[in-house]
Amino acid sequence: MAGEVVLQMENISKEFPGVKALDRVNFEARAGEVLALMGENGAGKSTLMKVLSGVWPYPSYTGELRVRGELKQFANTREAEHAGIGIIYQELNLIPELDVAENIFLDRQFTTALGRIDWNQMYSETAKLLDSLGIREFKPTDKVKSLTVGKQQMVEIAKALSMKASILVLDEPTSALSDKEVQDLFRIIRKLKADNVCMCYISHKMEEIEQIADRIVVLRDGRTIGDVTPIKEITLDQIIARMVGRDLQDLFPERGGYHRGEKILEVKDMSVDHPTLPGEKRVKPSSFSVYRGEILGIAGLMGAGRTELVEALFGAYPDRAHGSIFLDGKPVRIRSPRDAIDHGIALLTEDRKALGLFLDQSVAFNTTITSLKTISDSFLGTISRTLEARVVGEYVRKLGVKTTNIETIIKTLSGGNQQKVIIGKWLNTEPKVFILDEPTRGIDIGAKVEIYKLLHSLAEQGVAVIMISSELPEILGMSDRILVMCEGRIAGEFMRSAATKEKVMEYATGGIAA
Amino acid sequence: MSTTVEQKTRPVADGRHPAVQFIKDNATLIALLVLCVGLSFADSSFFTARNLSNLARQVTIIGIISIGMTMVILIAGVDLSVGSVAGLAAIVVTMLMQYGLGTWLAVPITLVLVGGIVGLWNGWWIAHYKIPSFIITLGMLTIARGLALTLSGGSSIPVANDSFANLGGEYIGPTTSAVILVLLLGLYFYGLYRSIQQTRKFGAEVRMAEIIPSLIVVLAGIALGFYVFAGYQGIPIPVAIFGVIAFGGMYALEQTRFGRRIYALGGNEEAARLSGIDIFTTKLIVFVTVSVLAALSGILLASRLNGASPNLGTMFELDAIASVVIGGTSLAGGSGTIGGTIIGTLIIGVLNNGMSLLGVSTFYQLIIKGFIIILAVWFDVLQKRR
């Protein structure tokens, strides 16, 4: 029945040695609703979901977990699945080499009497399942690796539902999706809502919450802040205030005077070949310039070629990139990231874990890895620990990195602090052009604001900042000038004053003609 | 904003007793000690200066290769060709000597000709074409062995040259050895003092749990050194060479840019590339280093045996890899130390020596060694899982 309370969390507490990860969490969720679960990183959302899904089995936490009024004490994830709880994690758990149906029925395949897999039934069941969800984007026989992240997520959802999930947890489901894919996902969520599924939706993105959620509950420092509140009765500011424990007047700090300096970087006809399809291009010949003291925003949907464009400029694809680059009016040859760094270009990559961090190494190691020459002698390459400590200490202070000391292993820091260390590693190369690809993805609001302030101060110091972002408010709030990319081309360019959300979106989706 | 302690995300030692933690952190070292103590009781000839001196000399052959192998495994690679390269180097150096070249010419030429060229070849294929090192060095394993057999015509090559034989068989006199040991002790204390001072300066806590084991190991090592070397015939030359190489390896990995690049490359190759690290050159240097060290090991063995057989060094790669892995270096790359590798090498060496003393048949020796390797890695995996 719609509106029936199907999930209750009562005084759930969980301690890790020295940390109270959850502290008497209370909330309830109803059938046929989307309950937004919000909170900064480290607020306890993931831990809570692990309790719900049986990853943390019963005696490891205290409090009562009820599904449809019945007290549940899961000993493992399987029991949670049987109780109808399905979780779609941020990192998808699909096997790329298998097809959609094989993934959905992994290890639960229909078999004939002889034990042979009944392929017919498997594919027809999958087709029925996709049909019931209104998914027409892919077929049961498509290989998962050929699907976009958004479609893979739909496979995960279908898989959870094939296990008769009536409570579905979505952990930041849109963090890697394009706006189009987000809308497709929302279509499915609305469908499930109509089918009386209860959904817990974890996200950082306010706009999405406003669009899709019915009620909202905020977690901070392992506690529920305030009650479960209908989305219509709460403002954005109130949500933020609950999340950070203080009012944030404006997410985007006031920009001091913007003085556009001389042109520093000019890119002419940069194009990037498709990695596997000959003749295809990921980025079609594109030209643009950046000026000293300017923040240039690059907007566009996921897959529009933004990342490829800046990575090509950074020398990441010496064999696939074509075009010419001018620094201070002089042509330069950039064939490797090293060349780019030597020319004063820095690139903070989109994927922090895979491309930015050395997870098992210290804060100091991660900070100085791009500029080892500045802390070592030129003969044997011996690193001066004293010099290193001084340099790293300075960045830790300047950027406000919260760490025990500089020898702390970086993977123990929060996302925001990791990002600050990566920023430090690039500042240490003294860049003239600093490219940041989704610099605030997956980090909490407090750290976001600090990063925004830092970008402003860099621009004031005459650095040319290029910022790629999929969040429109961020692009509009931060950029002096905006490039919009669509399907591998630069589709439009706006000065800040002329840009609106609608215009940028129009160009990004290729809907200019209309 | 100042540096604040972030309690939330700091891994705590799971509330375990410090002693338990200490044992876990130094498990391989403790295993080595237990092994040595056990063998001393089981066979009275084990803990004699003569036996230990010989053991040290034997161990260095694999030890030298293991230093290079540590670097290779740190960058998530492997070099299967080291045993064959050692064999090829042994053949080449003895043949050069037979052609009348002096030791001081034949040895460097062999190092460059065998170690350098094989290393460049392996490294080129691995770094430039991005072919897994397993395959390239597996090929080289066969090629180098075949070359050794071809060059020698399949038979052993004797050498009768005192200066060459000294390389693997001679000692640094007891008095000089004593002086060296005292100097090493002084150097260690100086280094310890500097590192404690620096740690304090960085605002980090000085962790006694990390210092004490190293202090014990060094003090015990020096004392043992006095007993074995100064008390017997002095430090065997190969042991001295190994000492220099091990120190060089530790220095390179822990104190230099090169070391940072290796850890970065092994930890996350793509991030390393995007941080401006020259992946190609770093890989090339690592594979050349391990091949040159393998060649050196082969030369020392030939010197010790006063000649070379083309089958010299067979299966050395497995002992070297086992030493590195027992020493706690991750096969996935990015974490591990030379210190661990030395302990690993010693465990294998002591095991070989002890089992021979006890008269265990070589057939059983193989079986036992295999189990020990599996146990060691299993233990390591258990620990890391927390």
Coordinates of C-alpha atoms in Angstrom, one line a residue, chain A residues 133-323:
Chain A
L133 CA 10.7 -0.8 -16.2
G134 CA 10.1 0.9 -19.5
I135 CA 13.8 0.5 -20.5
R136 CA 14.2 0.5 -24.2
E137 CA 17.8 1.8 -24.3
F138 CA 19.4 -1.6 -24.5
K139 CA 18.6 -5.3 -25.2
P140 CA 19.1 -8.3 -22.9
T141 CA 21.8 -9.5 -25.2
D142 CA 23.9 -6.4 -25.2
K143 CA 27.3 -6.8 -23.6
V144 CA 27.6 -4.7 -20.4
K145 CA 30.9 -3.2 -21.5
S146 CA 29.2 -1.6 -24.5
L147 CA 26.8 0.3 -22.3
T148 CA 27.3 3.7 -20.9
V149 CA 27.5 4.1 -17.1
G150 CA 23.9 5.4 -17.1
K151 CA 22.6 2.2 -18.8
Q152 CA 24.8 0.0 -16.6
Q153 CA 23.1 1.6 -13.7
M154 CA 19.7 0.6 -15.1
V155 CA 21.0 -3.0 -15.4
E156 CA 21.8 -2.8 -11.7
I157 CA 18.4 -1.5 -10.9
A158 CA 16.8 -4.3 -13.0
K159 CA 18.9 -6.8 -11.2
A160 CA 17.8 -5.6 -7.8
L161 CA 14.2 -5.7 -8.9
S162 CA 14.6 -9.2 -10.3
M163 CA 15.4 -10.2 -6.7
K164 CA 12.0 -8.7 -5.7
A165 CA 13.5 -5.7 -4.0
S166 CA 10.8 -3.5 -2.4
I167 CA 13.3 -1.1 -0.7
L168 CA 15.9 0.2 -3.1
V169 CA 18.9 2.3 -2.0
L170 CA 20.6 4.5 -4.6
D171 CA 24.0 5.7 -3.5
E172 CA 24.8 8.8 -5.4
P173 CA 23.5 7.3 -8.6
T174 CA 24.0 10.3 -10.8
S175 CA 27.6 11.1 -10.0
A176 CA 28.8 9.8 -13.3
L177 CA 25.7 10.4 -15.5
S178 CA 25.0 13.0 -18.1
D179 CA 21.9 15.1 -17.7
K180 CA 20.1 13.1 -20.3
E181 CA 20.9 9.9 -18.5
V182 CA 19.8 11.5 -15.2
Q183 CA 16.4 12.2 -16.7
D184 CA 16.2 8.6 -18.0
L185 CA 17.0 7.4 -14.5
F186 CA 14.4 9.7 -13.0
R187 CA 11.9 8.3 -15.4
I188 CA 12.6 4.8 -14.0
I189 CA 12.5 6.0 -10.5
R190 CA 9.0 7.6 -11.1
K191 CA 7.9 4.3 -12.6
L192 CA 9.1 2.4 -9.5
K193 CA 7.4 4.9 -7.3
A194 CA 4.1 4.2 -9.0
D195 CA 4.8 0.5 -8.4
N196 CA 5.1 1.2 -4.7
V197 CA 8.8 0.7 -4.3
C198 CA 10.4 2.5 -1.4
M199 CA 13.6 4.3 -2.5
C200 CA 16.3 5.9 -0.4
Y201 CA 18.2 8.3 -2.5
I202 CA 21.6 9.4 -1.4
S203 CA 23.0 12.5 -3.2
H204 CA 24.9 15.7 -2.9
K205 CA 23.0 17.4 -5.7
M206 CA 20.3 19.8 -4.5
E207 CA 18.7 20.2 -7.9
E208 CA 18.1 16.5 -8.2
I209 CA 16.7 16.2 -4.8
E210 CA 14.2 19.0 -5.6
Q211 CA 13.2 17.2 -8.7
I212 CA 12.8 13.6 -7.5
A213 CA 12.6 13.4 -3.8
D214 CA 9.3 13.4 -1.8
R215 CA 10.9 13.7 1.7
I216 CA 14.3 14.4 3.0
V217 CA 16.4 13.5 6.0
V218 CA 19.8 14.9 6.7
L219 CA 22.7 13.2 8.4
R220 CA 25.5 15.0 10.1
D221 CA 28.3 13.5 12.2
G222 CA 26.4 10.2 12.3
R223 CA 23.2 11.8 13.6
T224 CA 19.9 12.6 12.0
I225 CA 19.5 16.3 12.0
G226 CA 15.8 17.4 12.3
D227 CA 13.0 15.1 11.3
V228 CA 12.1 13.6 8.0
T229 CA 10.7 16.6 6.2
P230 CA 8.6 16.8 3.0
I231 CA 10.6 18.4 0.3
K232 CA 8.0 21.1 -0.3
E233 CA 8.3 22.3 3.3
I234 CA 12.0 23.0 3.3
T235 CA 14.2 25.4 1.4
L236 CA 17.6 24.8 -0.1
D237 CA 19.2 27.0 2.5
Q238 CA 17.6 25.1 5.3
I239 CA 18.9 21.8 3.8
I240 CA 22.4 23.2 3.6
A241 CA 22.2 24.6 7.0
R242 CA 21.2 21.2 8.4
M243 CA 24.1 19.6 6.4
V244 CA 26.9 21.8 7.4
G245 CA 25.5 23.1 10.7
R246 CA 25.7 26.7 9.6
D247 CA 24.2 29.0 7.1
L248 CA 25.9 29.4 3.8
Q249 CA 24.9 32.7 2.5
D250 CA 26.3 32.0 -0.9
L251 CA 28.0 28.9 -2.1
F252 CA 30.0 30.9 -4.6
P253 CA 32.2 33.5 -2.9
E254 CA 32.2 37.1 -4.1
R255 CA 34.7 37.5 -6.9
G256 CA 37.1 40.4 -6.4
G257 CA 37.8 42.6 -9.4
Y258 CA 38.3 40.6 -12.5
H259 CA 41.0 41.9 -14.7
R260 CA 41.5 39.9 -17.8
G261 CA 45.2 39.9 -18.6
E262 CA 47.0 39.2 -21.8
K263 CA 46.3 36.0 -23.8
I264 CA 48.5 33.2 -22.3
L265 CA 47.3 30.0 -24.0
E266 CA 45.9 29.5 -27.4
V267 CA 44.8 26.1 -28.8
K268 CA 44.2 25.8 -32.5
D269 CA 42.3 23.0 -34.2
M270 CA 42.9 20.5 -31.4
S271 CA 41.3 17.2 -32.3
V272 CA 41.4 13.8 -30.6
D273 CA 41.0 10.5 -32.5
H274 CA 38.7 7.8 -31.1
P275 CA 40.8 5.2 -29.3
T276 CA 39.5 2.3 -31.2
L277 CA 37.4 3.4 -34.1
P278 CA 39.6 4.6 -37.0
G279 CA 38.3 7.8 -38.6
E280 CA 36.1 8.7 -35.7
K281 CA 37.0 11.6 -33.5
R282 CA 36.3 12.1 -29.8
V283 CA 37.1 15.8 -30.2
K284 CA 36.5 17.5 -33.5
P285 CA 39.0 20.4 -34.4
S286 CA 38.4 22.9 -31.7
S287 CA 40.1 26.2 -31.0
F288 CA 40.0 28.5 -27.9
S289 CA 42.2 30.8 -25.9
V290 CA 42.6 31.6 -22.2
Y291 CA 43.8 34.8 -20.6
R292 CA 45.8 35.5 -17.5
G293 CA 43.6 36.1 -14.4
E294 CA 40.6 34.5 -16.0
I295 CA 38.4 31.6 -14.9
L296 CA 37.3 29.8 -18.1
G297 CA 34.4 27.3 -17.5
I298 CA 33.9 24.4 -19.8
A299 CA 30.3 23.1 -19.6
G300 CA 28.8 20.2 -21.4
L301 CA 27.3 16.8 -20.9
M302 CA 29.3 13.8 -19.9
G303 CA 30.9 12.4 -23.0
A304 CA 30.9 15.8 -24.8
G305 CA 34.7 15.6 -25.2
R306 CA 35.6 18.1 -22.5
T307 CA 38.0 15.8 -20.6
E308 CA 39.5 14.6 -23.8
L309 CA 40.1 18.1 -25.0
V310 CA 42.0 19.2 -21.9
E311 CA 43.9 15.9 -21.6
A312 CA 45.0 16.3 -25.2
L313 CA 46.2 19.8 -24.4
F314 CA 48.1 18.3 -21.4
G315 CA 49.9 15.8 -23.6
A316 CA 48.1 12.7 -22.4
Y317 CA 47.4 11.3 -25.8
P318 CA 50.6 12.0 -27.9
D319 CA 49.4 9.6 -30.6
R320 CA 45.8 10.5 -30.9
A321 CA 45.8 14.3 -30.5
H322 CA 46.4 16.8 -33.4
G323 CA 46.5 20.5 -33.4

